[in-house]
C-alpha positions as CSV (number, residue, x, y, z in Angstrom):
1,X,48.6,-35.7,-154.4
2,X,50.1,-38.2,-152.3
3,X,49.4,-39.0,-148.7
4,X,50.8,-40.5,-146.0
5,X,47.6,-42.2,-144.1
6,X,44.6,-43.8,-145.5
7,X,42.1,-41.7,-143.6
8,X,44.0,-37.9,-143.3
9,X,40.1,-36.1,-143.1
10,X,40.5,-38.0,-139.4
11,X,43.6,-36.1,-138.4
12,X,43.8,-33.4,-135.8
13,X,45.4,-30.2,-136.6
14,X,47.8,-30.5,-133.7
15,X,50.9,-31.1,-134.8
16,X,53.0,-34.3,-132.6
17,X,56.4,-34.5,-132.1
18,X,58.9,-37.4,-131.5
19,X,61.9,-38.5,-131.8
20,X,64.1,-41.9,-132.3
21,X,66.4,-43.2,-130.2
22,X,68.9,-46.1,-131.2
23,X,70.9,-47.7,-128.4
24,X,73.7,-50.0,-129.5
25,X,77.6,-50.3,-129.9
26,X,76.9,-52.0,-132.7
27,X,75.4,-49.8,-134.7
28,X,78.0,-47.3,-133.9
29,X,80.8,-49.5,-135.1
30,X,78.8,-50.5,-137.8
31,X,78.7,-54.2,-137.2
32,X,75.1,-53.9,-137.8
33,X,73.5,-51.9,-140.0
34,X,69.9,-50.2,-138.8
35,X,66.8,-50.8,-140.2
36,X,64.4,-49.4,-137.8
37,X,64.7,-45.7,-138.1
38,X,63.0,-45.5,-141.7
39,X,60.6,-47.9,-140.5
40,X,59.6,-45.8,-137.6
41,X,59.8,-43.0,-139.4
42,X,57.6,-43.8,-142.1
43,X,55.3,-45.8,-139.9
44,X,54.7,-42.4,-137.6
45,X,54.6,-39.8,-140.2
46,X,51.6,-42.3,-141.7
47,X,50.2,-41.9,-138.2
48,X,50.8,-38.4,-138.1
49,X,53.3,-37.8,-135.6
50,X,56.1,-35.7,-136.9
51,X,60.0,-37.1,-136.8
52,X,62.1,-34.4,-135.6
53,X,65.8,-35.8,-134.1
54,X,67.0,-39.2,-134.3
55,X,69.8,-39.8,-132.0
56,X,71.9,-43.2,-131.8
57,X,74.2,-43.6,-128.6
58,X,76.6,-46.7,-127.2
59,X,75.4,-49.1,-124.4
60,X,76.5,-46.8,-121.9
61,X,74.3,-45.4,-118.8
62,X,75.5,-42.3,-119.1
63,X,74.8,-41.5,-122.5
64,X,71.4,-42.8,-122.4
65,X,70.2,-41.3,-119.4
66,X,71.7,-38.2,-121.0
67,X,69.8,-38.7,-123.9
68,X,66.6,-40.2,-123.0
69,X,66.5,-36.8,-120.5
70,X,67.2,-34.3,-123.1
71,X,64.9,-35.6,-125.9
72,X,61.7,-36.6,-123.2
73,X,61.4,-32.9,-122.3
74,X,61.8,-32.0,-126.4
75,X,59.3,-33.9,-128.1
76,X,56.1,-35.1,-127.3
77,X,57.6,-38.4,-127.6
78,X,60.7,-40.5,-127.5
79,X,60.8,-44.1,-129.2
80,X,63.6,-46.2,-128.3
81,X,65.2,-49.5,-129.9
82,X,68.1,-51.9,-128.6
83,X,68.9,-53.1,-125.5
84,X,66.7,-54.8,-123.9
85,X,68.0,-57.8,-124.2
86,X,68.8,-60.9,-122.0
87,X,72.6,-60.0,-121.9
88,X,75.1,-58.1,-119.4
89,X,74.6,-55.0,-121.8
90,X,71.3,-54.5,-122.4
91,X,71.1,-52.2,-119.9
92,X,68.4,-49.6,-121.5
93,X,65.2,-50.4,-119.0
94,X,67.8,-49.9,-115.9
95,X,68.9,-46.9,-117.6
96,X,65.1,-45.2,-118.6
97,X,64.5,-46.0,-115.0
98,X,67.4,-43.8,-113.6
99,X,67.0,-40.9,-116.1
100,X,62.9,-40.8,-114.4
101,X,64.5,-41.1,-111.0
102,X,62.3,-44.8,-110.0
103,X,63.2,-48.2,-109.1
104,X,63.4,-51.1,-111.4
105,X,62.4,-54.6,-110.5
106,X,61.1,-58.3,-112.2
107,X,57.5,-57.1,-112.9
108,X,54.8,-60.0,-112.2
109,X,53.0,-59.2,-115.7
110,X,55.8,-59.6,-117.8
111,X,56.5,-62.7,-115.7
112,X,52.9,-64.5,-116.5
113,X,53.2,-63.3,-120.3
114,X,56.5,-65.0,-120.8
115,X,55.8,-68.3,-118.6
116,X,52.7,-68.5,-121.0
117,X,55.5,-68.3,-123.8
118,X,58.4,-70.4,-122.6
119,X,56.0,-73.1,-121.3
120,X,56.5,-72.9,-118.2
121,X,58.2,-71.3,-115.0
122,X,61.0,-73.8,-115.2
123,X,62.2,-72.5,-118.2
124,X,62.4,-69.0,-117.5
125,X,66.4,-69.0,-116.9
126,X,67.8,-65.9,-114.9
127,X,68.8,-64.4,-118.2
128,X,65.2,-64.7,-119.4
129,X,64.0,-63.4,-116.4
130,X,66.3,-60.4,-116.8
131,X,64.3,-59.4,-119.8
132,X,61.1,-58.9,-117.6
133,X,62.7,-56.2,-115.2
134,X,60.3,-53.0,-116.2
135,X,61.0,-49.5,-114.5
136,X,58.2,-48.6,-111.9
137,X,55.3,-47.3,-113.0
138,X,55.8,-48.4,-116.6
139,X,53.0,-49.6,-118.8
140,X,53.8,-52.6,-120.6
141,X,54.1,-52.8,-124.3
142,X,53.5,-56.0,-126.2
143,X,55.6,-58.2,-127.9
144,X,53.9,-60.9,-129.9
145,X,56.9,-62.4,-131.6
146,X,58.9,-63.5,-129.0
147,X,56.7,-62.4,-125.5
148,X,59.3,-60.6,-123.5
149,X,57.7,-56.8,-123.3
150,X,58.4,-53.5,-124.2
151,X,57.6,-50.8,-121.8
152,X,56.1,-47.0,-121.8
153,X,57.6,-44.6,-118.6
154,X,56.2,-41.3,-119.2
155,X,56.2,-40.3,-122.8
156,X,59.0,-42.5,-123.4
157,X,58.1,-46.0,-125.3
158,X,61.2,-48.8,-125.5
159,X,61.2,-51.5,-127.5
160,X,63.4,-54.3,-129.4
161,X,66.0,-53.5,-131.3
162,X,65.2,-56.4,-133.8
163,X,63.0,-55.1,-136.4
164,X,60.8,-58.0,-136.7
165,X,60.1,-57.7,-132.9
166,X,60.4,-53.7,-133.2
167,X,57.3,-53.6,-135.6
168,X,55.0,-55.5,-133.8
169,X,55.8,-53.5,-130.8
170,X,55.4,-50.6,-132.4
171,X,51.8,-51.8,-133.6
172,X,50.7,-52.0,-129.8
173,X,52.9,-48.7,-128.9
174,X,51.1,-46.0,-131.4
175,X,47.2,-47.7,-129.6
176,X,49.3,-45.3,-126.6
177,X,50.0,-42.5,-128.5
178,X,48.5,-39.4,-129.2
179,X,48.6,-38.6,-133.5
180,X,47.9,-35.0,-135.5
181,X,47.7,-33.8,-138.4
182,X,49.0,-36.3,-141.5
183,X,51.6,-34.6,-143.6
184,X,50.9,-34.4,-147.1
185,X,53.3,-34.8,-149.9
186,X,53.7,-33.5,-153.4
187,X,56.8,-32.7,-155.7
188,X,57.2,-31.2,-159.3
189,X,60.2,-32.6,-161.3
190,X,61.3,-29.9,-163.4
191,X,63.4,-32.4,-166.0
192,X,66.9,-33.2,-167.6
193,X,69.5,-30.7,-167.5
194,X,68.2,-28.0,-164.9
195,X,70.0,-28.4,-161.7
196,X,69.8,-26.8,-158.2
197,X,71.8,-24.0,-159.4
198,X,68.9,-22.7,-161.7
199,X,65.8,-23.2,-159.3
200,X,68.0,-21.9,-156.1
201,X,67.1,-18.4,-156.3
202,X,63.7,-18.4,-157.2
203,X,62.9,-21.8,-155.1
204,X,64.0,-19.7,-152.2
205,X,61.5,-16.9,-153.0
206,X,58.9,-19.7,-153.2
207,X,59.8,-20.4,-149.9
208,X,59.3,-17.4,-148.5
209,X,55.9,-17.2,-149.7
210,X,54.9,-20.2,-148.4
211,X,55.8,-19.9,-145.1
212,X,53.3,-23.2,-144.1
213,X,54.9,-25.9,-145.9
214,X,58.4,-27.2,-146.8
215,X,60.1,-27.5,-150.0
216,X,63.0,-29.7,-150.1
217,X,65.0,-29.8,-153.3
218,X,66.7,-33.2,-154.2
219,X,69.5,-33.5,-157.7
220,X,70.3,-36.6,-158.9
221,X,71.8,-38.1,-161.7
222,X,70.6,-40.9,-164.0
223,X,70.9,-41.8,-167.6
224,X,69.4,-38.7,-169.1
225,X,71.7,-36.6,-167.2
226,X,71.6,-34.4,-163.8
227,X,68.0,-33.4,-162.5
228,X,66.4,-32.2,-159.5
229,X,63.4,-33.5,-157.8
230,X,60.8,-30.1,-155.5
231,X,59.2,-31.8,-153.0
232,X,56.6,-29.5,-151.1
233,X,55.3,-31.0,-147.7
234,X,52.9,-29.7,-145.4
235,X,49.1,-30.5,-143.2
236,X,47.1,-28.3,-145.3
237,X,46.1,-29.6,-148.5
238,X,45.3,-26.5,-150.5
239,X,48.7,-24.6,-149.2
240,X,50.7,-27.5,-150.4
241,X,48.6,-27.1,-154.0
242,X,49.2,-23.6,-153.5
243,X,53.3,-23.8,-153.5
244,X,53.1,-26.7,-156.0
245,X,51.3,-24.4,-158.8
246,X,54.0,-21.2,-157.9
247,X,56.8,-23.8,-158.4
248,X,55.2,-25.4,-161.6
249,X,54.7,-21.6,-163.0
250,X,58.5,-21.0,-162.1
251,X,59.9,-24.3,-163.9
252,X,58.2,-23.2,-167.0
253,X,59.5,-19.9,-167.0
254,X,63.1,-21.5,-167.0
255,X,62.5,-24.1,-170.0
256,X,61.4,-20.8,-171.8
């Protein structure tokens, strides 16, 4: 069986939520295509928080306020990317700040850390300086690529919308955050020639039995023709074994 974390006898049974939040025009016109949200999502089911909504809105205030509001009060956790640049539209920190209701200001820390970095007051120009405005109250996140910081308001955890930057953030980030129980992963491959169609019915009834765990059921198509790919997922080890056996037994009662 397949998991998701090197040391899943360590997880709590709690189950974490969170979910992703992409800010960016860019990636809405498509100009730039994403890279973080597998990466994140993969990264934090590893850790054992559970992905539940991904969201990606324009550089607008309204719609991230909007957004960053809707999903804090949702999930145990909300992980931002994008816009917390040095430009006129990187406007995510100003915007977290107003959907918490607090003030937003140069903050001393991220000052020191990116003097340290740029070599030198001097050379902190006002656009660089723009990147060390953090919300009140905000814990800073670290960014070892390029210094300028990521923050953490409330359950809420912002960082860079470039992935190399992103990761490394999101290294320090998950020291912050609480984890649960890692989800494990199996899947039965029934072969060649036997669709969704002809697991449907009884996949469904499987489902129902199981309760526990989900069962996802993926076709494809390749050189040996159309097949589908069960993939049972779930925290407890011997209920996913448990579903995997009753959908083994019901793929060999079809190639019968």
């Amino acid at each position: 069986m397949e998991t998701l974390s090197a040391n899943p006898e360590q997880a709590s049974p709690v189950s974490v939520t969170a979910a992703i939040l992409v800010v960016g025009d860019e990636i809405l016109s498509g100009r730039t295509k994403d890279k973080n949200i597998g990466y994140i999502t993969e990264f934090l089911t590893g850790a054992g928080v559970d992905v539940k909504e991904v969201r990606v809105v324009p550089d607008e205030e309204e719609c991230i306020v909007e957004a960053v509001n809707a999903l804090r009060v949702r999930y145990d956790y909300v992980l931002s990317t994008g816009g917390i640049g040095p430009t006129h539209d990187d406007i995510t920190a100003d915007s977290v700040a107003k959907a918490f209701g607090v003030g937003i200001e140069i903050d001393q820390r991220a000052v020191e850390v990116m003097t340290r970095h740029y070599g030198g007051a001097a050379n902190l120009t006002p656009a660089r300086l723009r990147m060390a405005r953090i919300p009140d109250g905000a814990e800073l996140v670290d960014n070892p690529v390029s210094a300028a910081p990521g923050f953490m308001l409330g359950n809420v955890i912002v960082m860079a919308g470039v992935p190399n930057i992103m990761q490394r953030m999101l290294d320090n980030a998950i020291l912050r955050m609480r984890t649960g129980a890692i989800t494990l992963s199996d899947s039965v491959s029934p072969g060649p020639g036997i669709g969704e169609g002809a697991v449907a019915e009884p996949l469904a009834a499987i489902a129902l039995a199981h309760p526990e765990v989900s069962i996802g059921s993926y076709p494809s198509f390749g050189p040996a023709g159309f097949q589908t790919q069960l993939v049972i997922r779930g925290k407890d080890a011997a209920k996913v074994a448990a579903a995997k056996a009753d959908i083994e037994a019901m793929v060999a009662t079809i190639k019968r």
